[in-house]
Tab-separated table of C-alpha atoms and ligand atoms in Angstrom:
chain	number	residue	atom	x	y	z
R	473	MET	CA	15.763	23.268	8.146
R	474	THR	CA	13.782	23.278	11.739
R	475	PRO	CA	14.200	20.383	14.129
R	476	ARG	CA	10.621	19.750	13.333
R	477	ARG	CA	10.943	19.197	10.006
R	478	ALA	CA	13.846	17.318	10.894
R	479	ALA	CA	11.659	15.220	12.674
R	480	ILE	CA	8.829	14.963	9.796
R	481	LEU	CA	11.808	13.856	7.506
R	482	ARG	CA	13.474	11.355	9.440
R	483	GLU	CA	10.060	9.684	9.850
R	484	MET	CA	9.551	8.694	6.310
R	485	GLY	CA	13.737	8.050	5.891
R	486	LEU	CA	13.786	11.194	3.745
R	487	ALA	CA	15.783	13.649	5.369
R	488	PRO	CA	19.024	12.517	3.652
R	489	LEU	CA	17.723	12.962	0.220
R	490	TRP	CA	15.030	15.703	0.075
R	491	ARG	CA	15.642	18.709	-1.059
R	492	LEU	CA	13.103	21.040	0.514
R	493	ARG	CA	12.142	24.549	-1.801
R	494	ALA	CA	13.192	27.506	0.155
R	495	ALA	CA	9.526	29.175	-0.454
R	496	ASP	CA	7.625	26.643	1.402
R	497	ASP	CA	10.635	26.421	4.544
R	498	ALA	CA	7.926	27.000	7.545
R	499	ALA	CA	7.471	24.130	9.547
R	500	PRO	CA	4.244	22.350	9.404
R	501	PRO	CA	2.273	25.153	12.142
R	502	ASP	CA	-0.598	22.667	14.184
R	503	VAL	CA	2.125	19.258	14.333
R	504	GLU	CA	3.983	18.623	17.563
R	505	ILE	CA	6.863	16.728	16.753
R	506	GLU	CA	9.813	16.592	19.017
R	507	ALA	CA	12.889	16.745	16.925
R	508	ASN	CA	14.123	13.082	18.460
R	509	ASP	CA	10.508	11.770	19.089
R	510	GLN	CA	11.544	8.378	16.672
R	511	SER	CA	7.281	7.974	17.095
R	512	PRO	CA	5.583	11.342	16.606
R	513	SER	CA	1.831	11.715	16.810
R	514	LEU	CA	0.529	14.496	14.028
R	515	SER	CA	-2.114	16.222	15.395
R	516	ARG	CA	-3.816	16.123	11.745
R	517	PRO	CA	-2.819	15.513	8.802
R	518	SER	CA	-1.116	19.212	8.471
R	519	PRO	CA	0.389	20.843	5.019
R	520	LEU	CA	3.692	19.044	4.271
R	521	PRO	CA	6.583	20.878	3.274
R	522	HIS	CA	7.187	20.361	-1.310
R	523	LEU	CA	9.556	18.737	-2.056
R	524	SER	CA	11.856	18.189	-5.153
R	525	ALA	CA	13.399	15.135	-6.347
R	526	ALA	CA	16.806	14.912	-7.801
R	527	GLN	CA	16.776	12.640	-10.208
R	528	PRO	CA	14.991	11.735	-13.213
R	529	GLU	CA	12.715	9.179	-13.063
R	530	PRO	CA	13.944	5.550	-13.636
R	531	ASP	CA	11.510	2.278	-14.020
R	532	SER	CA	8.691	2.330	-11.719
R	533	SER	CA	7.091	-0.860	-11.084
R	534	PRO	CA	8.342	-2.819	-7.890
R	535	VAL	CA	10.185	-6.052	-7.853
R	536	ALA	CA	10.032	-7.983	-10.626
R	537	ILE	CA	11.392	-11.143	-10.205
R	538	THR	CA	10.559	-14.096	-12.506
R	539	SER	CA	9.977	-16.999	-11.514
R	540	PRO	CA	8.483	-19.485	-14.711
R	541	ALA	CA	8.007	-22.397	-12.684
R	542	VAL	CA	4.266	-21.746	-10.889
R	543	THR	CA	0.852	-21.754	-12.444
R	544	THR	CA	-0.903	-18.521	-13.830
R	545	SER	CA	-5.169	-20.703	-14.309
R	546	PRO	CA	-6.781	-20.652	-11.057
R	547	VAL	CA	-6.474	-23.651	-9.260
R	548	THR	CA	-8.369	-25.352	-6.631
R	549	ALA	CA	-7.646	-27.512	-3.881
R	550	PRO	CA	-8.594	-31.236	-5.017
R	551	GLY	CA	-12.261	-32.234	-5.113
R	552	ALA	CA	-13.214	-28.662	-5.072
R	553	GLU	CA	-15.055	-26.715	-7.483
R	554	ALA	CA	-13.947	-23.223	-6.796
R	555	GLY	CA	-18.005	-21.780	-7.262
R	556	ALA	CA	-18.975	-24.221	-4.335
R	557	ASN	CA	-15.537	-24.812	-2.005
R	558	ALA	CA	-16.899	-22.328	1.330
R	559	HIS	CA	-13.132	-20.638	1.055
R	560	SER	CA	-13.280	-19.750	-2.727
R	561	PRO	CA	-12.992	-16.059	-3.103
R	562	LEU	CA	-16.678	-16.260	-5.325
R	563	GLN	CA	-18.217	-16.637	-2.421
R	564	ALA	CA	-16.902	-13.120	-0.785
R	565	ALA	CA	-19.468	-10.957	-2.008
R	566	GLY	CA	-21.872	-11.198	0.903
R	567	MET	CA	-19.072	-12.380	3.395
R	568	GLY	CA	-18.700	-10.206	7.255
R	569	TRP	CA	-15.139	-10.102	8.464
R	570	GLU	CA	-14.704	-13.552	10.271
R	571	GLU	CA	-16.452	-15.442	7.491
R	572	LEU	CA	-13.982	-13.354	4.629
R	573	GLU	CA	-11.039	-13.790	6.677
R	574	ALA	CA	-10.874	-17.545	6.681
R	575	ALA	CA	-11.980	-17.977	3.195
R	576	ILE	CA	-8.344	-16.171	2.663
R	577	CYS	CA	-7.251	-18.146	5.074
R	578	GLY	CA	-8.392	-21.549	3.692
R	579	CYS	CA	-8.387	-20.454	0.322
R	580	ARG	CA	-7.539	-22.611	-2.621
R	581	ALA	CA	-7.984	-20.954	-5.561
R	582	CYS	CA	-4.867	-20.532	-7.585
R	583	GLY	CA	-1.870	-21.955	-7.473
R	584	LEU	CA	-0.473	-19.749	-4.975
R	585	CYS	CA	-1.361	-21.429	-2.445
R	586	GLN	CA	0.415	-24.561	-2.756
R	587	ARG	CA	3.843	-22.776	-1.176
R	588	ARG	CA	2.248	-20.293	0.758
R	589	SER	CA	2.899	-20.706	5.058
R	590	ARG	CA	-0.380	-18.437	5.900
R	591	ALA	CA	-2.227	-16.006	3.730
R	592	VAL	CA	-2.946	-12.800	4.623
R	593	PRO	CA	-5.600	-10.700	4.693
R	594	GLY	CA	-5.242	-7.870	6.281
R	595	VAL	CA	-5.211	-5.684	8.994
R	596	GLY	CA	-5.725	-2.300	9.975
R	597	ASP	CA	-8.925	-0.301	11.235
R	598	HIS	CA	-12.384	-1.348	9.557
R	599	ALA	CA	-13.755	1.722	9.464
R	600	ALA	CA	-10.562	3.202	8.172
R	601	ARG	CA	-10.344	6.526	6.250
R	602	TRP	CA	-7.416	6.220	4.192
R	603	MET	CA	-6.993	2.284	2.292
R	604	PHE	CA	-3.725	1.326	0.728
R	605	VAL	CA	-2.861	-1.695	-1.101
R	606	GLY	CA	-0.098	-3.842	-1.652
R	607	GLU	CA	1.183	-6.470	-4.117
R	608	GLY	CA	1.309	-9.275	-2.078
R	609	PRO	CA	3.083	-10.698	0.862
R	610	GLY	CA	6.734	-11.098	1.170
R	611	ALA	CA	8.451	-13.294	3.570
R	612	GLU	CA	8.445	-12.101	6.402
R	613	GLU	CA	4.866	-10.930	5.860
R	614	ASP	CA	3.942	-15.399	4.579
R	615	ARG	CA	6.067	-15.809	8.295
R	616	ARG	CA	3.500	-13.614	10.572
R	617	GLY	CA	0.728	-13.350	8.698
R	618	GLU	CA	-0.193	-9.711	9.000
R	619	PRO	CA	1.544	-7.285	5.201
R	620	PHE	CA	3.561	-5.070	5.671
R	621	VAL	CA	5.905	-5.815	8.036
R	622	GLY	CA	8.908	-6.675	6.878
R	623	ALA	CA	11.729	-3.759	4.774
R	624	ALA	CA	9.189	-2.119	3.234
R	625	GLY	CA	6.388	-2.019	5.988
R	626	LYS	CA	9.159	0.109	8.054
R	627	LEU	CA	9.064	2.749	5.058
R	628	LEU	CA	5.033	1.564	4.732
R	629	ASP	CA	4.520	3.054	8.654
R	630	ASN	CA	7.371	6.359	8.176
R	631	MET	CA	5.371	6.888	5.887
R	632	LEU	CA	1.836	6.801	7.354
R	633	ALA	CA	3.932	8.287	10.455
R	634	ALA	CA	4.987	11.173	7.971
R	635	LEU	CA	0.449	11.826	7.294
R	636	GLY	CA	-0.946	11.366	11.317
R	637	LEU	CA	-1.333	7.681	10.591
R	638	LYS	CA	-0.724	4.318	12.084
R	639	ARG	CA	-1.210	0.996	11.059
R	640	GLY	CA	-5.082	0.314	13.080
R	641	GLU	CA	-5.480	2.980	12.997
R	642	GLY	CA	-7.749	4.920	10.659
R	643	VAL	CA	-6.093	2.953	7.608
R	644	TYR	CA	-6.421	0.153	6.417
R	645	ILE	CA	-3.827	-1.999	4.746
R	646	ALA	CA	-4.201	-5.662	2.241
R	647	ASN	CA	-3.029	-6.753	-0.657
R	648	ALA	CA	-4.065	-7.247	-4.097
R	649	VAL	CA	-2.564	-11.066	-3.727
R	650	LYS	CA	-3.185	-12.417	-0.135
R	651	CYS	CA	-0.361	-15.494	-0.359
R	652	ARG	CA	2.867	-15.032	-1.098
R	653	PRO	CA	4.486	-14.649	-5.235
R	654	PRO	CA	7.688	-17.146	-4.939
R	655	LEU	CA	10.858	-14.980	-4.440
R	656	ASN	CA	8.731	-12.049	-4.277
R	657	ARG	CA	8.191	-12.806	-7.799
R	658	THR	CA	5.111	-9.767	-9.295
R	659	PRO	CA	1.843	-11.583	-9.049
R	660	GLU	CA	0.863	-12.896	-12.009
R	661	ALA	CA	-2.877	-11.252	-14.118
R	662	ALA	CA	-4.744	-14.390	-13.459
R	663	GLU	CA	-3.823	-14.260	-9.418
R	664	ILE	CA	-4.506	-11.043	-9.132
R	665	ALA	CA	-8.124	-12.246	-11.127
R	666	ALA	CA	-8.067	-15.194	-8.870
R	667	CYS	CA	-7.965	-13.234	-5.636
R	668	LYS	CA	-9.514	-9.876	-6.686
R	669	PRO	CA	-13.356	-10.979	-5.219
R	670	PHE	CA	-11.541	-10.878	-1.420
R	671	LEU	CA	-9.699	-7.448	-2.184
R	672	GLU	CA	-13.453	-5.739	-3.353
R	673	ARG	CA	-14.872	-7.275	-0.085
R	674	GLN	CA	-11.942	-5.313	1.863
R	675	ILE	CA	-12.827	-2.398	0.070
R	676	ALA	CA	-16.642	-2.682	0.262
R	677	LEU	CA	-16.980	-3.572	4.432
R	678	VAL	CA	-13.699	-0.277	4.889
R	679	GLN	CA	-15.992	1.963	2.802
R	680	PRO	CA	-12.808	3.770	2.880
R	681	ARG	CA	-12.460	7.164	1.670
R	682	VAL	CA	-8.948	7.512	-0.769
R	683	LEU	CA	-7.436	4.202	-1.840
R	684	VAL	CA	-4.447	4.117	-2.347
R	685	ALA	CA	-2.333	1.771	-4.624
R	686	LEU	CA	1.206	1.013	-4.190
R	687	GLY	CA	2.568	0.232	-7.293
R	688	ARG	CA	1.161	-1.365	-10.889
R	689	PRO	CA	0.140	-4.957	-9.806
R	690	ALA	CA	-1.848	-3.310	-7.298
R	691	ALA	CA	-3.192	-0.246	-8.875
R	692	GLN	CA	-3.693	-2.993	-11.720
R	693	ALA	CA	-6.000	-5.173	-9.633
R	694	LEU	CA	-7.505	-2.462	-9.096
R	695	LEU	CA	-8.541	-0.733	-11.699
R	696	GLY	CA	-8.795	-3.707	-13.737
R	697	ARG	CA	-5.950	-3.112	-16.239
R	698	GLU	CA	-2.695	-1.818	-16.880
R	699	ILE	CA	-1.521	0.978	-16.021
R	700	SER	CA	2.485	2.893	-15.978
R	701	ILE	CA	3.224	4.504	-12.420
R	702	ALA	CA	4.327	6.984	-14.556
R	703	ALA	CA	1.668	7.617	-16.741
R	704	ALA	CA	-1.013	7.411	-13.636
R	705	ARG	CA	0.155	9.191	-10.823
R	706	GLY	CA	-1.136	12.469	-10.157
R	707	LYS	CA	-4.154	11.090	-11.075
R	708	ARG	CA	-7.698	10.539	-9.102
R	709	PHE	CA	-9.266	8.068	-10.759
R	710	GLU	CA	-12.565	5.877	-8.888
R	711	LYS	CA	-12.794	3.004	-7.233
R	712	ASP	CA	-16.691	2.781	-7.475
R	713	GLY	CA	-16.844	5.476	-6.017
R	714	ILE	CA	-14.275	6.122	-3.868
R	715	ALA	CA	-11.229	8.477	-4.938
R	716	LEU	CA	-8.358	5.980	-5.862
R	717	ILE	CA	-4.683	7.121	-5.808
R	718	VAL	CA	-1.421	5.924	-7.295
R	719	THR	CA	1.766	6.430	-6.077
R	720	TYR	CA	5.241	3.826	-6.042
R	721	HIS	CA	5.660	1.015	-3.722
R	722	PRO	CA	7.666	1.162	-1.199
R	723	ALA	CA	9.825	-1.746	-1.393
R	724	TYR	CA	10.799	0.118	-4.884
R	725	LEU	CA	10.892	3.385	-3.408
R	726	LEU	CA	13.591	1.253	-0.917
R	727	ARG	CA	15.486	0.716	-4.671
R	728	ASN	CA	14.639	4.282	-5.945
R	729	PRO	CA	15.056	6.258	-2.918
R	730	LEU	CA	15.607	9.694	-4.626
R	731	ASP	CA	11.456	8.716	-5.725
R	732	LYS	CA	10.625	9.501	-2.354
R	733	SER	CA	9.572	12.643	-2.849
R	734	LYS	CA	7.889	12.100	-5.991
R	735	ALA	CA	5.828	9.017	-3.326
R	736	TRP	CA	5.232	11.713	-1.034
R	737	GLU	CA	3.447	14.361	-3.748
R	738	ASP	CA	1.223	11.635	-4.493
R	739	LEU	CA	0.186	10.930	-0.995
R	740	CYS	CA	-0.100	14.596	-0.184
R	741	PHE	CA	-2.585	14.395	-3.350
R	742	ALA	CA	-4.506	11.287	-1.772
R	743	ARG	CA	-4.836	13.233	1.594
R	744	ARG	CA	-6.437	16.400	-0.371
R	745	GLN	CA	-9.345	13.931	-2.292
R	746	LEU	CA	-9.833	13.411	1.386
R	747	ALA	CA	-10.474	16.901	2.344
R	748	ASP	CA	-12.593	17.270	-1.499
C	1754	LIG	N1	5.221	-5.855	-0.297
C	1754	LIG	C1	3.619	-5.711	-0.239
C	1754	LIG	O1	3.610	-5.343	-1.684
C	1754	LIG	N2	2.437	-5.984	0.388
C	1754	LIG	C2	3.292	-6.662	1.806
C	1754	LIG	O2	2.461	-6.891	2.707
C	1754	LIG	C3	4.882	-6.668	2.226
C	1754	LIG	C4	5.723	-6.042	0.619
């Protein structure tokens, strides 16, 4: 393996885990990376190595800690009707960025608002070509008000780096639900539905060329139906005319690192949608 290739794989946290096929072992010609560069910038998205997983695929769902304690039906602030409240997701359709982020931060449309420290609207380039959608904020995101800033976020940043992207440049990152589900449990269908107009508005404002759903709840939010990641991978869906690709959630990949090779295939597939 060349030093440049090793650097790319290291950025994704893949180096000890991916097995390269001999036929593809040439380094990408247009990637400018030093072997010991911690934060390489790729000159442009380039054909990266074809990699194969060494293990069969386990359950594809991300973190699934269930907690029975949380309300599943949309709730409103005392004395406020969901439709009439200026912070209601139902008002999101005509909003600009500032108004939208204020609405998300003040939203009380479902039970998740009750235990949040901060809502987590989204982060990145408002004119991005790529939009990644995760599940919902975790503890660190809830503290900081920014998506994917914990361990899963580090892996996501490495995945972006491997694509020649970085947070804030050409990429927008959002979640299916904007408030942390208690104990990091999977957001419930009613919570995803309550938050959906915010996500829809973010997509409408960004107008990305490709949407990447990270995990099952994100795919469910974007497709409006249940899917299994294993079945949906490698397919091009469309959301309002935008290419939509489904892959594993980074938190799942942290627990199942051998599946990173599949996630990389999915990202390469997503990148091809930009070219089409
Ligand atoms: N997992 C997610 O789905 N989103 C985040 O913002 C952080 C972790």
